[in-house]
């Protein structure tokens, strides 16, 4: 039985998904512009598995971004493709979107790009007030090596792209390289450092800081369904080549270099080209504690677990290589192979997966690699007959790029302030788990979705002018937060409240709004005290019944409760907590509790109502301070179960 790969058309409108309340990785709108890549890099499995390449119509991309940004409220979007630069409409689409969203403080990020297609237009669309990181993947350090892997990139193209980035304002670029590629010599490995050194020198301009580089060197591990699937790699060789490069980069102190851990590469290689014997090993490795293997703190454990599991299965780390008689295609004279070497014709564990690519083509392409012969990108030049195109998988779809509109320039979002609105709101239920920065981000997105005219701060990182009077501790709920919003255009406060509320979760209720003078002190400056409800209980449930009222009276009778505070400079300072406490009471069942709170069900707990300093100059009484004072009088440990801020009190 054979499993036939299926293909589907990318639909950009599906980009709009759930908008998370907390910051996630890839926290932005992501719109697919092209599926598949036909560049033909011989190490690249996605490039082989996703053929043919299918461009999305430029209008559909622009519409998906414009609608998506307005509906989600994101301030960043990303265009997704295996190789964005091969989407020839990218400059036109990017400039059009940048023009349309010009005043909205939006940035675009692109995944790693083809350095040979990096030009001023691309710089314009990813540049602006917030320069996002720029990543290129030359993959190899010499021309010969880049030809072997069919990267199709010359030194001149590499230099031109990096120079453009430097001229357009980037001070640092990230470059990806690999070691352990088929046919690689030490000269190719050292060529990586040489290339970086040369790029830096060639980009140096008088009066400008030289370009800085972040370099990632990963270890090549061969993947199924690629021309390099027959290649073998060696952990020892990786180690030796890493040593060579570390030595070489020692003289290039301005380059930050990261090497992939060889243990991770060994695990990746072992699993990457496994056969059925792997099942027992995977299970055993998991039983022995493998998992989250590439997390740096887990690597050693995982590697040991895998080593033992492999041993127990009577295999070795190199079991695929052992199967093939320790044979490595690149160690063998090409003429000996002649395309008919038995190892190339032996069945492979993944032969039953029909990707559409002929195995014979993969073999031919490997032989072309041995001669450093390149194959063109079939989206733009000739077809090399890999076998994919036809009724099952369709054909390449390359759209003719529309003309690039005139770039209207980077613009700073408006920082003009016309009106200040002060909103009182709650943070209830699960919203207690939203940190301060996430809350600010949530408001930013809600304001964008509502189309409300928020003003921005100036500078390199403009942010919305919204200021919570005080950050609420994580995990605490509140029914009395206060946030100032500054707008570029006056709006009726009731309309503002209604439009903003419509974009917020129900657990962020808006209670009241007032217009306050723009030139008056901000809520942050006027903040003086806060009223908290603290659910406190005995740590020791076997202790005698608590006498909360007596303990509270005891605290109020004190003149001084000293607390050691660490200052920012690391010094210890003694502060008198009692001075910061204005009111304290145990709340009885006849006293109504703020919304969402319930009376403790057991006799060990109580709600304490505390009013204390809450100034933004650091003079504040925290919930744990209150608990510590009561503990001192009660002479036993107490547990703080929940914090609710009921009210902020202003001067
Ligand atoms: S450009 Fe090369 S490495 Fe990148 S996706 Fe295409 S084939 Fe893979
Ligand atoms: S059949 Fe030809 S055009 Fe189609 S993906 Fe393969 S090489 Fe490209």
mmCIF file of C-alpha atoms and ligand atoms in Angstrom, residues 38 51-52 378 383-389 396, ligand 2:
data_model
loop_
_atom_site.group_PDB
_atom_site.id
_atom_site.type_symbol
_atom_site.label_atom_id
_atom_site.label_comp_id
_atom_site.label_asym_id
_atom_site.label_seq_id
_atom_site.Cartn_x
_atom_site.Cartn_y
_atom_site.Cartn_z
ATOM 1 C CA UNK A 38 10.606 24.867 -5.834
ATOM 2 C CA UNK A 51 5.798 21.061 -4.452
ATOM 3 C CA UNK A 52 4.322 22.480 -6.625
ATOM 4 C CA UNK A 378 11.240 25.509 -11.831
ATOM 5 C CA UNK A 383 11.380 21.983 -15.273
ATOM 6 C CA UNK A 384 13.838 19.289 -14.198
ATOM 7 C CA UNK A 385 11.077 16.640 -14.188
ATOM 8 C CA UNK A 386 10.983 15.689 -10.537
ATOM 9 C CA UNK A 387 7.680 13.934 -11.171
ATOM 10 C CA UNK A 388 5.344 16.069 -9.064
ATOM 11 C CA UNK A 389 3.396 18.088 -11.598
ATOM 12 C CA UNK A 396 3.197 25.605 -10.136
HETATM 13 S S1 LIG B 2 7.640 18.491 -12.269
HETATM 14 FE FE1 LIG B 2 8.978 20.103 -12.993
HETATM 15 S S2 LIG B 2 7.806 21.976 -12.715
HETATM 16 FE FE2 LIG B 2 6.814 20.406 -11.488
HETATM 17 S S3 LIG B 2 7.708 20.640 -9.486
HETATM 18 FE FE3 LIG B 2 8.904 19.078 -10.535
HETATM 19 S S4 LIG B 2 10.603 20.176 -11.462
HETATM 20 FE FE4 LIG B 2 9.054 21.676 -10.893
#
